[in-house]
Amino acid sequence: MVVVTGTLPARHAPRILTLAVEEPARHAAALLKYLLEKRGVAVGGVARAVHDSVSLPDPPRILAEHTSVPIGESVKLVNKISQNLHTEMYLRAAARQTCAWKTPEELVNVPKSFYAQAGIAEGDVVQADGSGLSRHDLVTPRALTAILQYAQKESWFDAYYGSLPIAAVDGTLEDRMKNTAAAGRIHAKSGSLEHVRTRSGYAETASGKRIIFSFMGNNQAGKSHEATDVLDGLCVALVEAWDATPSRASSVKRPAHKN
């Protein structure tokens, strides 16, 4: 369970906190134990998460089973509305395909081989969790553009591309860039932490060009909506500039100088 401690002044307005779940499996186990005990079911021992299949009974005792939606639909939920808990589960699910891990440190080392395969320079990603909510997470725009470029060459790209929010259409960009050249042409994932605003994805110009971009703003001193407005402006400028017709003056060849 999650325990939050602290103080607030008397008659102070409620303060809303968004927390990341570092250990989803252990959290789920603790919640199940709590709900069972609340209904009068005696539970011995403590709630714990087991990630090593060797430690499970053979055959395992299945208490409950849930079949999730196809991963393509799940990814759409993650990217459209920024469902961080699902991203934590993705990291664990991906790790289970290749190796066993027992500690968070072992878990976050799992994606390193994928980053190398995607052409990301060593040191361009420092990962402490699956969602990016940790303040220890670090990434460069170069790393994100490398992943976006890698993705568009893969067989699963259409599903991934369809999962991204679309400017003025849906997801976290539904209310952004309406009545601009970028409306319907920016397919991108937004990111936000306190004093941080980012946006990375693809811009589709009217002439059919696809541009990969990654904008990141750190340590912003202004209001959050001002930083988001700047990102909107950059996206609109990106679509307009790359779709602009070169001026006649810039296209006329100058005569060579004679010696």
PDB file of C-alpha atoms in Angstrom:
ATOM      1  CA  MET A   1       0.000   0.000   0.000  1.00  0.00           C
ATOM      2  CA  VAL A   2       1.027   3.641  -0.440  1.00  0.00           C
ATOM      3  CA  VAL A   3       1.631   5.661   2.724  1.00  0.00           C
ATOM      4  CA  VAL A   4       1.974   9.444   2.405  1.00  0.00           C
ATOM      5  CA  THR A   5       3.028  11.539   5.387  1.00  0.00           C
ATOM      6  CA  GLY A   6       3.401  15.284   5.859  1.00  0.00           C
ATOM      7  CA  THR A   7       1.581  18.395   7.002  1.00  0.00           C
ATOM      8  CA  LEU A   8      -0.644  21.083   5.504  1.00  0.00           C
ATOM      9  CA  PRO A   9      -1.781  24.354   7.100  1.00  0.00           C
ATOM     10  CA  ALA A  10      -5.272  24.449   8.587  1.00  0.00           C
ATOM     11  CA  ARG A  11      -8.044  25.132   6.026  1.00  0.00           C
ATOM     12  CA  HIS A  12      -5.512  24.748   3.232  1.00  0.00           C
ATOM     13  CA  ALA A  13      -6.801  23.718  -0.180  1.00  0.00           C
ATOM     14  CA  PRO A  14      -6.323  20.008  -0.987  1.00  0.00           C
ATOM     15  CA  ARG A  15      -3.039  19.132  -2.650  1.00  0.00           C
ATOM     16  CA  ILE A  16      -3.113  16.514  -5.385  1.00  0.00           C
ATOM     17  CA  LEU A  17      -0.061  14.265  -5.736  1.00  0.00           C
ATOM     18  CA  THR A  18       0.701  11.987  -8.673  1.00  0.00           C
ATOM     19  CA  LEU A  19       2.846   9.057  -7.601  1.00  0.00           C
ATOM     20  CA  ALA A  20       4.707   6.449  -9.598  1.00  0.00           C
ATOM     21  CA  VAL A  21       4.379   2.802  -8.544  1.00  0.00           C
ATOM     22  CA  GLU A  22       7.941   1.501  -8.444  1.00  0.00           C
ATOM     23  CA  GLU A  23       7.006  -2.151  -7.836  1.00  0.00           C
ATOM     24  CA  PRO A  24       3.648  -2.849  -9.543  1.00  0.00           C
ATOM     25  CA  ALA A  25       3.682  -6.582  -8.753  1.00  0.00           C
ATOM     26  CA  ARG A  26       4.374  -6.061  -5.052  1.00  0.00           C
ATOM     27  CA  HIS A  27       1.809  -3.260  -4.956  1.00  0.00           C
ATOM     28  CA  ALA A  28      -0.795  -5.573  -6.531  1.00  0.00           C
ATOM     29  CA  ALA A  29       0.064  -8.337  -4.052  1.00  0.00           C
ATOM     30  CA  ALA A  30      -0.259  -5.949  -1.086  1.00  0.00           C
ATOM     31  CA  LEU A  31      -3.568  -4.648  -2.406  1.00  0.00           C
ATOM     32  CA  LEU A  32      -4.913  -8.192  -2.884  1.00  0.00           C
ATOM     33  CA  LYS A  33      -3.866  -9.128   0.664  1.00  0.00           C
ATOM     34  CA  TYR A  34      -5.558  -6.000   2.014  1.00  0.00           C
ATOM     35  CA  LEU A  35      -8.808  -6.675   0.148  1.00  0.00           C
ATOM     36  CA  LEU A  36      -8.915 -10.310   1.226  1.00  0.00           C
ATOM     37  CA  GLU A  37      -8.339  -9.433   4.886  1.00  0.00           C
ATOM     38  CA  LYS A  38     -10.936  -6.675   4.686  1.00  0.00           C
ATOM     39  CA  ARG A  39     -13.463  -9.339   3.625  1.00  0.00           C
ATOM     40  CA  GLY A  40     -12.548 -11.623   6.492  1.00  0.00           C
ATOM     41  CA  VAL A  41     -10.130 -13.927   4.681  1.00  0.00           C
ATOM     42  CA  ALA A  42      -7.126 -14.881   6.832  1.00  0.00           C
ATOM     43  CA  VAL A  43      -3.840 -14.447   4.955  1.00  0.00           C
ATOM     44  CA  GLY A  44      -0.585 -15.776   6.375  1.00  0.00           C
ATOM     45  CA  GLY A  45       2.829 -14.251   5.729  1.00  0.00           C
ATOM     46  CA  VAL A  46       3.591 -11.007   3.931  1.00  0.00           C
ATOM     47  CA  ALA A  47       2.793  -9.802   0.426  1.00  0.00           C
ATOM     48  CA  ARG A  48       5.745 -10.179  -1.912  1.00  0.00           C
ATOM     49  CA  ALA A  49       6.532 -10.260  -5.615  1.00  0.00           C
ATOM     50  CA  VAL A  50       8.325 -13.220  -7.194  1.00  0.00           C
ATOM     51  CA  HIS A  51       9.984 -12.600 -10.565  1.00  0.00           C
ATOM     52  CA  ASP A  52      12.039 -15.789 -10.763  1.00  0.00           C
ATOM     53  CA  SER A  53       9.917 -18.578 -12.255  1.00  0.00           C
ATOM     54  CA  VAL A  54      12.208 -21.198 -10.665  1.00  0.00           C
ATOM     55  CA  SER A  55      10.843 -20.193  -7.262  1.00  0.00           C
ATOM     56  CA  LEU A  56       7.237 -20.873  -8.224  1.00  0.00           C
ATOM     57  CA  PRO A  57       5.497 -24.129  -7.314  1.00  0.00           C
ATOM     58  CA  ASP A  58       5.476 -26.710 -10.097  1.00  0.00           C
ATOM     59  CA  PRO A  59       2.776 -26.651 -11.305  1.00  0.00           C
ATOM     60  CA  PRO A  60       1.961 -23.119 -10.087  1.00  0.00           C
ATOM     61  CA  ARG A  61      -1.252 -22.551  -8.136  1.00  0.00           C
ATOM     62  CA  ILE A  62      -3.336 -20.072 -10.116  1.00  0.00           C
ATOM     63  CA  LEU A  63      -5.657 -18.060  -7.872  1.00  0.00           C
ATOM     64  CA  ALA A  64      -6.912 -15.678 -10.557  1.00  0.00           C
ATOM     65  CA  GLU A  65      -6.224 -14.994 -14.184  1.00  0.00           C
ATOM     66  CA  HIS A  66      -6.750 -11.955 -16.403  1.00  0.00           C
ATOM     67  CA  THR A  67      -6.204 -11.746 -20.145  1.00  0.00           C
ATOM     68  CA  SER A  68      -5.152  -8.287 -21.238  1.00  0.00           C
ATOM     69  CA  VAL A  69      -6.077  -6.553 -24.482  1.00  0.00           C
ATOM     70  CA  PRO A  70      -3.691  -7.007 -27.456  1.00  0.00           C
ATOM     71  CA  ILE A  71      -0.477  -5.074 -26.941  1.00  0.00           C
ATOM     72  CA  GLY A  72      -1.250  -2.793 -29.890  1.00  0.00           C
ATOM     73  CA  GLU A  73      -4.377  -1.564 -28.109  1.00  0.00           C
ATOM     74  CA  SER A  74      -2.553  -1.305 -24.814  1.00  0.00           C
ATOM     75  CA  VAL A  75       0.230   0.806 -26.346  1.00  0.00           C
ATOM     76  CA  LYS A  76      -2.409   3.135 -27.735  1.00  0.00           C
ATOM     77  CA  LEU A  77      -3.762   3.653 -24.222  1.00  0.00           C
ATOM     78  CA  VAL A  78      -0.252   4.361 -22.913  1.00  0.00           C
ATOM     79  CA  ASN A  79       0.674   6.895 -25.554  1.00  0.00           C
ATOM     80  CA  LYS A  80      -2.656   8.635 -26.003  1.00  0.00           C
ATOM     81  CA  ILE A  81      -3.206   9.444 -22.313  1.00  0.00           C
ATOM     82  CA  SER A  82       0.226   8.751 -20.739  1.00  0.00           C
ATOM     83  CA  GLN A  83      -0.652   5.671 -18.694  1.00  0.00           C
ATOM     84  CA  ASN A  84       2.549   5.349 -16.671  1.00  0.00           C
ATOM     85  CA  LEU A  85       1.677   2.181 -14.763  1.00  0.00           C
ATOM     86  CA  HIS A  86       1.382   0.278 -18.035  1.00  0.00           C
ATOM     87  CA  THR A  87       4.865   1.369 -19.091  1.00  0.00           C
ATOM     88  CA  GLU A  88       6.261  -0.069 -15.884  1.00  0.00           C
ATOM     89  CA  MET A  89       4.581  -3.362 -16.743  1.00  0.00           C
ATOM     90  CA  TYR A  90       5.917  -3.259 -20.329  1.00  0.00           C
ATOM     91  CA  LEU A  91       9.477  -3.087 -19.058  1.00  0.00           C
ATOM     92  CA  ARG A  92       8.882  -6.148 -16.891  1.00  0.00           C
ATOM     93  CA  ALA A  93       7.084  -8.024 -19.650  1.00  0.00           C
ATOM     94  CA  ALA A  94       9.917  -7.321 -22.096  1.00  0.00           C
ATOM     95  CA  ALA A  95      12.483  -8.431 -19.541  1.00  0.00           C
ATOM     96  CA  ARG A  96      10.674 -11.726 -19.034  1.00  0.00           C
ATOM     97  CA  GLN A  97      11.117 -12.531 -22.738  1.00  0.00           C
ATOM     98  CA  THR A  98      14.894 -12.516 -22.513  1.00  0.00           C
ATOM     99  CA  CYS A  99      16.052 -13.085 -18.952  1.00  0.00           C
ATOM    100  CA  ALA A 100      15.186 -13.493 -15.298  1.00  0.00           C
ATOM    101  CA  TRP A 101      15.730 -10.573 -12.967  1.00  0.00           C
ATOM    102  CA  LYS A 102      15.355 -10.162  -9.234  1.00  0.00           C
ATOM    103  CA  THR A 103      16.226  -6.552  -8.426  1.00  0.00           C
ATOM    104  CA  PRO A 104      15.239  -3.142  -9.877  1.00  0.00           C
ATOM    105  CA  GLU A 105      18.879  -2.619 -10.817  1.00  0.00           C
ATOM    106  CA  GLU A 106      18.887  -5.794 -12.908  1.00  0.00           C
ATOM    107  CA  LEU A 107      15.581  -4.807 -14.493  1.00  0.00           C
ATOM    108  CA  VAL A 108      16.627  -1.383 -15.779  1.00  0.00           C
ATOM    109  CA  ASN A 109      19.743  -2.883 -17.378  1.00  0.00           C
ATOM    110  CA  VAL A 110      17.597  -5.084 -19.638  1.00  0.00           C
ATOM    111  CA  PRO A 111      16.832  -2.416 -22.346  1.00  0.00           C
ATOM    112  CA  LYS A 112      20.507  -1.600 -22.977  1.00  0.00           C
ATOM    113  CA  SER A 113      20.861  -4.140 -25.773  1.00  0.00           C
ATOM    114  CA  PHE A 114      17.767  -2.714 -27.497  1.00  0.00           C
ATOM    115  CA  TYR A 115      19.157   0.815 -27.283  1.00  0.00           C
ATOM    116  CA  ALA A 116      22.365  -0.342 -28.926  1.00  0.00           C
ATOM    117  CA  GLN A 117      20.362  -2.109 -31.652  1.00  0.00           C
ATOM    118  CA  ALA A 118      18.377   1.085 -32.265  1.00  0.00           C
ATOM    119  CA  GLY A 119      21.605   3.034 -32.787  1.00  0.00           C
ATOM    120  CA  ILE A 120      21.505   5.032 -29.563  1.00  0.00           C
ATOM    121  CA  ALA A 121      24.878   6.245 -28.393  1.00  0.00           C
ATOM    122  CA  GLU A 122      26.107   4.850 -25.084  1.00  0.00           C
ATOM    123  CA  GLY A 123      25.276   7.252 -22.271  1.00  0.00           C
ATOM    124  CA  ASP A 124      22.392   8.922 -24.115  1.00  0.00           C
ATOM    125  CA  VAL A 125      19.881   7.083 -21.898  1.00  0.00           C
ATOM    126  CA  VAL A 126      20.088   6.746 -18.115  1.00  0.00           C
ATOM    127  CA  GLN A 127      17.101   4.697 -16.981  1.00  0.00           C
ATOM    128  CA  ALA A 128      15.851   4.151 -13.436  1.00  0.00           C
ATOM    129  CA  ASP A 129      12.294   2.951 -14.167  1.00  0.00           C
ATOM    130  CA  GLY A 130       9.920   2.114 -16.991  1.00  0.00           C
ATOM    131  CA  SER A 131       7.783   5.252 -17.036  1.00  0.00           C
ATOM    132  CA  GLY A 132      10.326   8.057 -16.975  1.00  0.00           C
ATOM    133  CA  LEU A 133       8.844   9.582 -13.826  1.00  0.00           C
ATOM    134  CA  SER A 134      12.001   9.091 -11.777  1.00  0.00           C
ATOM    135  CA  ARG A 135      14.168  12.166 -11.426  1.00  0.00           C
ATOM    136  CA  HIS A 136      17.117   9.856 -12.052  1.00  0.00           C
ATOM    137  CA  ASP A 137      15.933   9.204 -15.622  1.00  0.00           C
ATOM    138  CA  LEU A 138      17.891  11.088 -18.273  1.00  0.00           C
ATOM    139  CA  VAL A 139      17.613  11.019 -22.063  1.00  0.00           C
ATOM    140  CA  THR A 140      18.857  13.153 -24.940  1.00  0.00           C
ATOM    141  CA  PRO A 141      16.825  14.357 -27.940  1.00  0.00           C
ATOM    142  CA  ARG A 142      19.348  12.471 -30.078  1.00  0.00           C
ATOM    143  CA  ALA A 143      18.357   9.198 -28.390  1.00  0.00           C
ATOM    144  CA  LEU A 144      14.645   9.784 -28.959  1.00  0.00           C
ATOM    145  CA  THR A 145      15.064  10.697 -32.618  1.00  0.00           C
ATOM    146  CA  ALA A 146      17.174   7.550 -33.057  1.00  0.00           C
ATOM    147  CA  ILE A 147      14.353   5.417 -31.612  1.00  0.00           C
ATOM    148  CA  LEU A 148      11.764   7.155 -33.789  1.00  0.00           C
ATOM    149  CA  GLN A 149      13.883   6.569 -36.864  1.00  0.00           C
ATOM    150  CA  TYR A 150      14.401   2.936 -35.905  1.00  0.00           C
ATOM    151  CA  ALA A 151      10.674   2.427 -35.307  1.00  0.00           C
ATOM    152  CA  GLN A 152       9.586   3.518 -38.771  1.00  0.00           C
ATOM    153  CA  LYS A 153      11.647   0.717 -40.318  1.00  0.00           C
ATOM    154  CA  GLU A 154       9.978  -2.005 -38.245  1.00  0.00           C
ATOM    155  CA  SER A 155       6.944  -4.157 -39.062  1.00  0.00           C
ATOM    156  CA  TRP A 156       5.093  -2.840 -35.998  1.00  0.00           C
ATOM    157  CA  PHE A 157       5.472   0.813 -36.965  1.00  0.00           C
ATOM    158  CA  ASP A 158       1.870   1.305 -38.129  1.00  0.00           C
ATOM    159  CA  ALA A 159       0.528   0.208 -34.746  1.00  0.00           C
ATOM    160  CA  TYR A 160       3.028   2.402 -32.947  1.00  0.00           C
ATOM    161  CA  TYR A 161       2.367   5.416 -35.169  1.00  0.00           C
ATOM    162  CA  GLY A 162      -1.377   5.000 -34.648  1.00  0.00           C
ATOM    163  CA  SER A 163      -0.875   5.035 -30.889  1.00  0.00           C
ATOM    164  CA  LEU A 164       0.618   8.526 -30.790  1.00  0.00           C
ATOM    165  CA  PRO A 165      -1.526  11.559 -29.903  1.00  0.00           C
ATOM    166  CA  ILE A 166      -2.514  13.660 -32.920  1.00  0.00           C
ATOM    167  CA  ALA A 167      -2.528  17.442 -32.779  1.00  0.00           C
ATOM    168  CA  ALA A 168      -6.059  18.873 -32.480  1.00  0.00           C
ATOM    169  CA  VAL A 169      -7.530  15.347 -32.753  1.00  0.00           C
ATOM    170  CA  ASP A 170      -6.998  13.128 -29.719  1.00  0.00           C
ATOM    171  CA  GLY A 171      -4.944  12.132 -26.701  1.00  0.00           C
ATOM    172  CA  THR A 172      -2.821  14.650 -24.840  1.00  0.00           C
ATOM    173  CA  LEU A 173      -2.701  16.829 -27.976  1.00  0.00           C
ATOM    174  CA  GLU A 174      -6.464  16.936 -28.517  1.00  0.00           C
ATOM    175  CA  ASP A 175      -6.726  20.596 -27.471  1.00  0.00           C
ATOM    176  CA  ARG A 176      -3.407  21.698 -28.929  1.00  0.00           C
ATOM    177  CA  MET A 177      -2.643  23.461 -32.236  1.00  0.00           C
ATOM    178  CA  LYS A 178      -6.242  23.729 -33.392  1.00  0.00           C
ATOM    179  CA  ASN A 179      -6.797  25.811 -36.542  1.00  0.00           C
ATOM    180  CA  THR A 180      -3.093  25.747 -37.392  1.00  0.00           C
ATOM    181  CA  ALA A 181      -0.999  24.118 -40.100  1.00  0.00           C
ATOM    182  CA  ALA A 182       0.003  21.466 -37.538  1.00  0.00           C
ATOM    183  CA  ALA A 183      -3.556  20.265 -36.843  1.00  0.00           C
ATOM    184  CA  GLY A 184      -3.760  16.569 -37.749  1.00  0.00           C
ATOM    185  CA  ARG A 185      -0.127  16.578 -38.888  1.00  0.00           C
ATOM    186  CA  ILE A 186       1.747  16.204 -35.593  1.00  0.00           C
ATOM    187  CA  HIS A 187       1.825  12.646 -34.227  1.00  0.00           C
ATOM    188  CA  ALA A 188       3.814  12.893 -31.026  1.00  0.00           C
ATOM    189  CA  LYS A 189       4.182  11.807 -27.420  1.00  0.00           C
ATOM    190  CA  SER A 190       4.128  14.595 -24.866  1.00  0.00           C
ATOM    191  CA  GLY A 191       6.000  14.448 -21.582  1.00  0.00           C
ATOM    192  CA  SER A 192       5.659  16.508 -18.437  1.00  0.00           C
ATOM    193  CA  LEU A 193       7.262  16.705 -15.019  1.00  0.00           C
ATOM    194  CA  GLU A 194       7.593  19.692 -12.736  1.00  0.00           C
ATOM    195  CA  HIS A 195       9.708  22.279 -14.624  1.00  0.00           C
ATOM    196  CA  VAL A 196       9.991  19.913 -17.606  1.00  0.00           C
ATOM    197  CA  ARG A 197       7.977  19.791 -20.838  1.00  0.00           C
ATOM    198  CA  THR A 198       8.840  17.635 -23.864  1.00  0.00           C
ATOM    199  CA  ARG A 199       7.355  16.481 -27.161  1.00  0.00           C
ATOM    200  CA  SER A 200       8.785  13.935 -29.580  1.00  0.00           C
ATOM    201  CA  GLY A 201       7.377  12.293 -32.669  1.00  0.00           C
ATOM    202  CA  TYR A 202       6.624  12.862 -36.336  1.00  0.00           C
ATOM    203  CA  ALA A 203       5.460  15.855 -38.357  1.00  0.00           C
ATOM    204  CA  GLU A 204       3.691  15.190 -41.650  1.00  0.00           C
ATOM    205  CA  THR A 205       3.776  18.079 -44.105  1.00  0.00           C
ATOM    206  CA  ALA A 206       1.121  18.750 -46.744  1.00  0.00           C
ATOM    207  CA  SER A 207       3.625  17.781 -49.450  1.00  0.00           C
ATOM    208  CA  GLY A 208       4.103  14.332 -47.906  1.00  0.00           C
ATOM    209  CA  LYS A 209       7.362  14.819 -46.027  1.00  0.00           C
ATOM    210  CA  ARG A 210       7.748  13.100 -42.666  1.00  0.00           C
ATOM    211  CA  ILE A 211       9.981  14.865 -40.160  1.00  0.00           C
ATOM    212  CA  ILE A 212      11.271  13.280 -36.968  1.00  0.00           C
ATOM    213  CA  PHE A 213      11.689  15.680 -34.059  1.00  0.00           C
ATOM    214  CA  SER A 214      12.315  15.829 -30.331  1.00  0.00           C
ATOM    215  CA  PHE A 215      11.861  19.020 -28.304  1.00  0.00           C
ATOM    216  CA  MET A 216      12.855  19.118 -24.630  1.00  0.00           C
ATOM    217  CA  GLY A 217      12.625  21.934 -22.119  1.00  0.00           C
ATOM    218  CA  ASN A 218      14.330  21.531 -18.744  1.00  0.00           C
ATOM    219  CA  ASN A 219      14.458  23.755 -15.653  1.00  0.00           C
ATOM    220  CA  GLN A 220      11.782  26.066 -17.003  1.00  0.00           C
ATOM    221  CA  ALA A 221      11.147  29.034 -14.763  1.00  0.00           C
ATOM    222  CA  GLY A 222       7.856  30.180 -16.302  1.00  0.00           C
ATOM    223  CA  LYS A 223       4.391  28.705 -16.039  1.00  0.00           C
ATOM    224  CA  SER A 224       3.783  25.238 -17.420  1.00  0.00           C
ATOM    225  CA  HIS A 225       1.240  26.375 -20.006  1.00  0.00           C
ATOM    226  CA  GLU A 226       3.788  28.856 -21.376  1.00  0.00           C
ATOM    227  CA  ALA A 227       6.276  26.046 -22.021  1.00  0.00           C
ATOM    228  CA  THR A 228       3.550  23.990 -23.701  1.00  0.00           C
ATOM    229  CA  ASP A 229       2.633  26.972 -25.883  1.00  0.00           C
ATOM    230  CA  VAL A 230       6.259  27.170 -26.991  1.00  0.00           C
ATOM    231  CA  LEU A 231       6.191  23.499 -27.989  1.00  0.00           C
ATOM    232  CA  ASP A 232       3.020  24.149 -29.982  1.00  0.00           C
ATOM    233  CA  GLY A 233       4.715  27.040 -31.757  1.00  0.00           C
ATOM    234  CA  LEU A 234       7.736  24.905 -32.604  1.00  0.00           C
ATOM    235  CA  CYS A 235       5.515  22.182 -34.060  1.00  0.00           C
ATOM    236  CA  VAL A 236       3.580  24.645 -36.191  1.00  0.00           C
ATOM    237  CA  ALA A 237       6.815  26.278 -37.384  1.00  0.00           C
ATOM    238  CA  LEU A 238       8.216  22.841 -38.200  1.00  0.00           C
ATOM    239  CA  VAL A 239       5.295  21.975 -40.471  1.00  0.00           C
ATOM    240  CA  GLU A 240       5.189  25.400 -42.113  1.00  0.00           C
ATOM    241  CA  ALA A 241       8.932  25.779 -42.654  1.00  0.00           C
ATOM    242  CA  TRP A 242       9.475  22.366 -44.192  1.00  0.00           C
ATOM    243  CA  ASP A 243       6.457  22.784 -46.444  1.00  0.00           C
ATOM    244  CA  ALA A 244       7.396  26.268 -47.604  1.00  0.00           C
ATOM    245  CA  THR A 245       8.172  26.858 -51.269  1.00  0.00           C
ATOM    246  CA  PRO A 246      11.696  28.272 -51.690  1.00  0.00           C
ATOM    247  CA  SER A 247      11.662  31.903 -52.755  1.00  0.00           C
ATOM    248  CA  ARG A 248      12.530  32.740 -56.326  1.00  0.00           C
ATOM    249  CA  ALA A 249      15.584  34.680 -55.190  1.00  0.00           C
ATOM    250  CA  SER A 250      17.032  31.672 -53.377  1.00  0.00           C
ATOM    251  CA  SER A 251      16.456  29.393 -56.366  1.00  0.00           C
ATOM    252  CA  VAL A 252      18.152  31.618 -58.994  1.00  0.00           C
ATOM    253  CA  LYS A 253      21.707  30.539 -59.715  1.00  0.00           C
ATOM    254  CA  ARG A 254      24.252  33.290 -59.424  1.00  0.00           C
ATOM    255  CA  PRO A 255      26.786  33.620 -62.222  1.00  0.00           C
ATOM    256  CA  ALA A 256      30.278  32.461 -61.397  1.00  0.00           C
ATOM    257  CA  HIS A 257      32.863  35.177 -60.847  1.00  0.00           C
ATOM    258  CA  LYS A 258      35.387  35.527 -63.624  1.00  0.00           C
ATOM    259  CA  ASN A 259      39.047  35.846 -62.747  1.00  0.00           C
TER     260      ASN A 259
END
